[in-house]
Amino acid sequence: VDELRLIEAIEGALRARDRRVLRWLGDDAAVVRARGVAVTSIDTVADGVHFELSTHSSADVGHKALAAALSDLAAMGAEPGQAYVSLALPGSLGAQEALELMEGMETLADRTGTTIAGGDVVRSAALVVSVAVNGWAEQEGELVYRDGARPGDLLGVTGELGGSGAGLLLLQGQEVELPEAARQRLLERHRRPLPRLEAGAALAAAGASAMIDVSDGVAADAAHLARSSGVSIEVRLADLPLADGVELVARAAEVDPAELAATSGDDFELLLTASPSSRGSVESAARSAGAPLSWLGEVAEGSGIGFVDARGRRPRLRGYEHL
Ligand SMILES: [Mg+2]
């Protein structure tokens, strides 16, 4: 890989779409006109750990690396601003694939109003992509943290769950009879997740008390909310909104569908809590942001998370503390 020519090609593929970006690629550092509060997160993905180049195109990898970072901004209710990218490229990855990786990322940047404002390229033994994102809000009060859940609050989630986990099972060779359209949607869900930026900002403005993006799976992410907020959370497994096809894939893999949906990661939906009095405004905020909302549990005093199934039993999900 001729690094200088690659960097030139990458710079040619990127666009600045934010007038606050005063200096970007091509100077020693980016210069951005600040707003009230900066919200910053970084995410790294590595070949063989977070994805396999045998089942993901390099454009998929670029998309997913930025999507995962932006999802953290969505979970804060912040508006996306700039992304900074470190590309560690193995000799086995050609310049064309590296460029396609950045083009995949740029397509999502365009869709979300993000400017890829800087980065670097280094040689490495394996493909590793780090993406730092900066989001903005006028005031801290516009943001939502993980620690605001209170006893009596409702637990809700946007969109659908289990799609990414079911897509991963398909990529790993799970055989199942599935309509082709559903199969493609599950694979897309795994390879090209979309961060819920619009919903995150709308839910924050509508009074969500705590929020987190579903990156580790609802069970683990609800446990993060419970721990940060000093409360307990009960999740009703029957109310998990399963993505189309998840049930069939789970049954083929001999996994309980609700358990797959609760414990598989990378759905990048938003898990939130809200007081009963803000239930209506949170529902309409989600609706107008184009994100279906499902209520799937309750917050109480105590600690840890628990699960209750459709028959009122309290199944144990492997790896989770119980009430
Ligand atoms: Mg997160």
Coordinates of C-alpha atoms and ligand atoms in Angstrom, one line a residue:
V1 CA 0.0 0.0 0.0
D2 CA 1.4 3.3 -1.1
E3 CA 0.3 5.3 2.0
L4 CA 0.6 8.8 0.5
R5 CA -1.4 7.9 -2.6
L6 CA -4.0 6.1 -0.5
I7 CA -4.4 9.1 1.8
E8 CA -4.8 11.3 -1.2
A9 CA -7.5 9.0 -2.6
I10 CA -9.3 8.9 0.8
E11 CA -9.2 12.7 1.1
G12 CA -10.7 12.9 -2.4
A13 CA -13.6 10.7 -1.3
L14 CA -14.5 12.7 1.8
R15 CA -16.6 15.9 2.1
A16 CA -16.9 18.5 4.8
R17 CA -20.6 19.0 5.5
D18 CA -20.4 21.2 8.6
R19 CA -19.7 24.9 8.5
R20 CA -18.2 24.7 12.0
V21 CA -15.3 22.7 10.6
L22 CA -12.8 25.5 9.9
R23 CA -9.8 23.2 9.2
W24 CA -9.9 19.5 8.5
L25 CA -7.9 17.1 6.3
G26 CA -4.6 18.4 5.1
D27 CA -3.5 20.5 8.1
D28 CA -1.8 19.3 11.2
A29 CA -5.0 19.2 13.1
A30 CA -8.7 19.8 12.6
V31 CA -10.2 23.1 13.9
V32 CA -13.9 23.1 14.8
R33 CA -15.9 26.0 16.1
A34 CA -17.3 24.7 19.4
R35 CA -20.9 24.7 20.7
G36 CA -22.0 24.5 24.3
V37 CA -20.8 21.0 25.3
A38 CA -18.8 18.4 23.4
V39 CA -19.8 14.8 23.6
T40 CA -16.9 12.4 22.7
S41 CA -16.7 8.6 22.2
I42 CA -14.3 6.2 20.6
D43 CA -14.9 2.8 19.2
T44 CA -12.4 0.2 17.8
V45 CA -13.1 -2.9 15.7
A46 CA -10.6 -5.5 14.8
D47 CA -10.6 -8.3 12.1
G48 CA -11.2 -11.6 13.7
V49 CA -12.6 -10.1 16.9
H50 CA -15.5 -7.8 15.9
F51 CA -15.9 -8.9 12.3
E52 CA -14.4 -11.3 9.8
L53 CA -13.2 -10.0 6.4
S54 CA -14.4 -13.4 5.0
T55 CA -18.0 -12.3 5.7
H56 CA -17.8 -8.5 5.6
S57 CA -16.8 -6.3 2.7
S58 CA -14.4 -3.6 3.7
A59 CA -17.2 -1.1 3.0
D60 CA -19.3 -3.0 5.6
V61 CA -16.4 -2.6 8.1
G62 CA -16.1 1.1 7.5
H63 CA -19.9 1.6 7.9
K64 CA -20.1 -0.5 11.1
A65 CA -17.1 1.2 12.8
L66 CA -18.7 4.6 12.4
A67 CA -22.2 3.3 13.2
A68 CA -21.0 1.9 16.5
A69 CA -19.3 5.2 17.5
L70 CA -22.3 7.3 16.4
S71 CA -24.7 5.0 18.3
D72 CA -23.0 6.2 21.6
L73 CA -23.8 9.8 20.6
A74 CA -27.4 8.8 19.9
A75 CA -27.6 7.3 23.4
M76 CA -26.6 10.6 24.9
G77 CA -29.1 12.6 22.8
A78 CA -26.2 14.5 21.2
E79 CA -26.1 15.8 17.6
P80 CA -23.3 14.2 15.5
G81 CA -20.5 16.5 14.4
Q82 CA -17.1 15.2 13.5
A83 CA -15.4 11.8 13.2
Y84 CA -11.6 11.0 13.4
V85 CA -10.4 7.7 12.0
S86 CA -7.3 5.6 12.6
L87 CA -6.9 2.9 10.0
A88 CA -4.4 0.1 10.8
L89 CA -4.0 -1.8 7.5
P90 CA -2.4 -5.2 7.0
G91 CA -0.3 -5.8 3.9
S92 CA -3.0 -8.3 2.7
L93 CA -5.6 -5.5 2.3
G94 CA -5.2 -3.7 -1.0
A95 CA -5.4 0.1 -1.5
Q96 CA -8.7 -0.3 -3.3
E97 CA -10.2 -2.2 -0.4
A98 CA -8.9 0.4 2.1
L99 CA -10.5 3.2 -0.1
E100 CA -13.8 1.2 -0.2
L101 CA -13.7 1.0 3.6
M102 CA -13.5 4.8 3.8
E103 CA -16.2 5.2 1.1
G104 CA -18.5 2.9 3.2
M105 CA -17.9 5.1 6.2
E106 CA -18.3 8.3 4.2
T107 CA -21.7 7.1 2.9
L108 CA -23.0 6.7 6.5
A109 CA -21.3 10.0 7.5
D110 CA -23.3 11.7 4.7
R111 CA -26.5 10.1 5.8
T112 CA -26.0 11.3 9.4
G113 CA -24.6 14.7 8.8
T114 CA -21.1 13.7 10.2
T115 CA -17.9 15.1 8.8
I116 CA -14.9 12.8 8.8
A117 CA -12.5 15.6 9.7
G118 CA -9.2 13.8 10.3
G119 CA -7.3 10.6 10.8
D120 CA -4.3 8.6 10.0
V121 CA -3.2 5.4 8.3
V122 CA -0.6 2.9 9.8
R123 CA 0.6 -0.5 8.9
S124 CA -0.5 -3.4 11.1
A125 CA -0.7 -7.2 11.3
A126 CA -4.5 -7.2 11.2
L127 CA -7.1 -4.7 10.0
V128 CA -8.1 -2.5 13.0
V129 CA -10.3 0.6 12.6
S130 CA -10.7 3.2 15.4
V131 CA -13.3 5.9 15.1
A132 CA -13.6 8.8 17.5
V133 CA -16.7 10.9 17.2
N134 CA -17.5 14.3 18.5
G135 CA -21.1 15.3 19.1
W136 CA -22.6 18.5 20.4
A137 CA -25.4 20.0 22.4
E138 CA -26.0 23.6 23.4
Q139 CA -26.4 22.7 27.1
E140 CA -25.7 19.8 29.3
G141 CA -29.4 19.6 30.2
E142 CA -30.1 18.4 26.6
L143 CA -28.2 15.2 27.2
V144 CA -29.3 11.9 28.9
Y145 CA -27.0 9.8 31.0
R146 CA -27.1 6.2 32.3
D147 CA -27.7 7.1 35.9
G148 CA -31.1 8.8 35.8
A149 CA -33.4 5.8 36.1
R150 CA -35.7 6.0 39.2
P151 CA -38.0 3.4 40.9
G152 CA -41.3 3.4 39.1
D153 CA -39.9 4.3 35.7
L154 CA -40.8 2.3 32.7
L155 CA -38.1 0.5 30.5
G156 CA -38.5 0.9 26.8
V157 CA -36.6 0.1 23.6
T158 CA -36.7 1.4 20.1
G159 CA -37.0 -0.7 17.0
E160 CA -36.3 -4.5 16.9
L161 CA -34.0 -6.8 18.7
G162 CA -32.0 -9.9 17.8
G163 CA -31.6 -9.1 14.2
S164 CA -27.9 -8.6 14.4
G165 CA -27.4 -11.7 16.4
A166 CA -29.5 -13.8 14.0
G167 CA -27.6 -12.3 11.1
L168 CA -24.3 -13.3 12.7
L169 CA -25.6 -16.9 13.2
L170 CA -26.5 -17.0 9.4
L171 CA -23.0 -15.7 8.6
Q172 CA -21.5 -18.4 10.7
G173 CA -23.4 -21.0 8.6
Q174 CA -26.5 -21.7 10.6
E175 CA -28.9 -23.5 8.3
V176 CA -32.6 -22.4 8.4
E177 CA -35.5 -22.2 6.0
L178 CA -36.1 -18.5 5.8
P179 CA -37.8 -16.2 3.2
E180 CA -34.9 -14.6 1.2
A181 CA -36.1 -11.0 2.0
A182 CA -35.9 -11.8 5.8
R183 CA -32.5 -13.4 5.4
Q184 CA -31.2 -10.4 3.6
R185 CA -32.6 -8.0 6.2
L186 CA -30.9 -10.0 9.0
L187 CA -27.6 -9.9 7.2
E188 CA -27.9 -6.2 6.6
R189 CA -28.9 -5.6 10.2
H190 CA -25.6 -7.3 11.2
R191 CA -23.3 -5.7 8.6
R192 CA -24.9 -2.3 8.2
P193 CA -26.6 -1.2 11.5
L194 CA -28.0 2.3 11.6
P195 CA -27.5 4.4 14.7
R196 CA -30.7 5.9 16.1
L197 CA -29.5 9.5 16.2
E198 CA -32.8 11.2 15.5
A199 CA -34.6 9.1 18.0
G200 CA -31.9 9.6 20.6
A201 CA -32.2 13.4 20.4
A202 CA -36.0 13.2 20.3
L203 CA -36.2 10.9 23.3
A204 CA -33.8 13.1 25.3
A205 CA -35.9 16.1 24.6
A206 CA -39.1 14.2 25.5
G207 CA -37.8 13.5 29.0
A208 CA -36.2 10.0 28.9
S209 CA -34.6 9.6 32.4
A210 CA -31.7 7.3 31.4
M211 CA -30.5 5.9 28.1
I212 CA -27.9 3.5 26.6
D213 CA -27.5 2.0 23.2
V214 CA -27.9 -1.7 22.8
S215 CA -24.4 -2.8 21.9
D216 CA -23.9 -5.7 24.4
G217 CA -27.5 -7.0 24.3
V218 CA -30.5 -5.7 26.2
A219 CA -29.8 -7.9 29.2
A220 CA -26.3 -6.6 29.6
D221 CA -27.2 -3.0 28.7
A222 CA -30.2 -3.0 31.1
A223 CA -27.7 -4.2 33.8
H224 CA -25.4 -1.2 33.0
L225 CA -28.4 1.2 33.4
A226 CA -29.4 -0.5 36.7
R227 CA -25.9 -0.3 38.1
S228 CA -25.3 3.3 37.1
S229 CA -28.7 4.4 38.5
G230 CA -28.6 2.3 41.7
V231 CA -31.9 0.6 40.9
S232 CA -33.1 -2.9 39.8
I233 CA -34.7 -3.5 36.5
E234 CA -37.1 -6.3 35.5
V235 CA -37.4 -7.2 31.8
R236 CA -40.5 -9.0 30.4
L237 CA -39.1 -11.4 27.8
A238 CA -42.4 -11.7 26.0
D239 CA -42.4 -8.0 25.2
L240 CA -39.0 -8.0 23.5
P241 CA -39.7 -6.8 19.9
L242 CA -38.1 -9.5 17.8
A243 CA -36.9 -8.6 14.3
D244 CA -38.5 -10.6 11.5
G245 CA -36.8 -14.0 11.1
V246 CA -35.2 -14.0 14.6
E247 CA -37.6 -16.6 15.9
L248 CA -36.9 -19.1 13.0
V249 CA -33.1 -18.6 13.2
A250 CA -33.1 -19.0 17.0
R251 CA -35.2 -22.2 16.8
A252 CA -32.9 -23.6 14.1
A253 CA -29.9 -22.9 16.4
E254 CA -31.8 -24.4 19.4
V255 CA -31.8 -21.2 21.3
D256 CA -34.8 -19.6 22.9
P257 CA -35.8 -16.6 20.6
A258 CA -36.2 -14.2 23.5
E259 CA -32.9 -15.3 25.0
L260 CA -31.2 -14.7 21.6
A261 CA -32.8 -11.2 21.4
A262 CA -31.9 -10.3 25.0
T263 CA -28.3 -11.5 24.9
S264 CA -27.0 -10.9 21.4
G265 CA -25.3 -7.5 20.7
D266 CA -24.9 -4.9 18.0
D267 CA -28.5 -4.1 17.4
F268 CA -27.7 -0.5 18.1
E269 CA -31.3 0.3 19.3
L270 CA -31.8 2.6 22.2
L271 CA -32.8 1.3 25.7
L272 CA -34.3 4.0 27.9
T273 CA -36.2 4.6 31.0
A274 CA -39.0 7.2 31.5
S275 CA -41.3 8.1 34.3
P276 CA -45.0 7.1 33.8
S277 CA -45.9 10.8 33.5
S278 CA -43.6 11.3 30.4
R279 CA -44.7 8.0 28.8
G280 CA -47.0 9.8 26.3
S281 CA -44.4 12.4 25.2
V282 CA -41.7 9.7 24.9
E283 CA -44.0 7.6 22.7
S284 CA -44.8 10.4 20.4
A285 CA -41.1 11.6 20.2
A286 CA -40.1 8.0 19.1
R287 CA -42.9 7.9 16.6
S288 CA -42.1 11.2 15.0
A289 CA -38.4 10.1 14.8
G290 CA -39.5 7.0 12.8
A291 CA -38.5 4.6 15.6
P292 CA -41.2 2.2 17.0
L293 CA -41.1 2.0 20.8
S294 CA -41.8 -1.0 22.9
W295 CA -42.2 -1.0 26.7
L296 CA -40.6 -4.1 28.1
G297 CA -40.0 -3.7 31.8
E298 CA -40.0 -1.7 35.0
V299 CA -37.5 0.0 37.3
A300 CA -37.7 -0.7 41.1
E301 CA -35.6 -0.2 44.2
G302 CA -32.7 -2.6 44.7
S303 CA -30.0 -3.8 42.4
G304 CA -29.5 -6.1 39.4
I305 CA -31.8 -7.2 36.7
G306 CA -34.4 -10.0 36.5
F307 CA -36.3 -11.6 33.7
V308 CA -39.9 -12.8 33.6
D309 CA -41.4 -14.8 30.8
A310 CA -44.9 -15.0 29.3
R311 CA -46.0 -17.6 31.9
G312 CA -44.7 -15.6 34.9
R313 CA -41.6 -17.8 35.4
R314 CA -38.3 -16.2 36.1
P315 CA -35.8 -17.9 33.8
R316 CA -32.1 -17.5 34.4
L317 CA -30.2 -16.0 31.5
R318 CA -26.6 -17.2 31.5
G319 CA -24.2 -14.6 32.8
Y320 CA -26.7 -12.2 34.4
E321 CA -27.3 -11.3 38.0
H322 CA -30.8 -12.0 39.2
L323 CA -33.2 -10.2 41.5
Ligands
MG1 MG -22.8 2.6 24.2

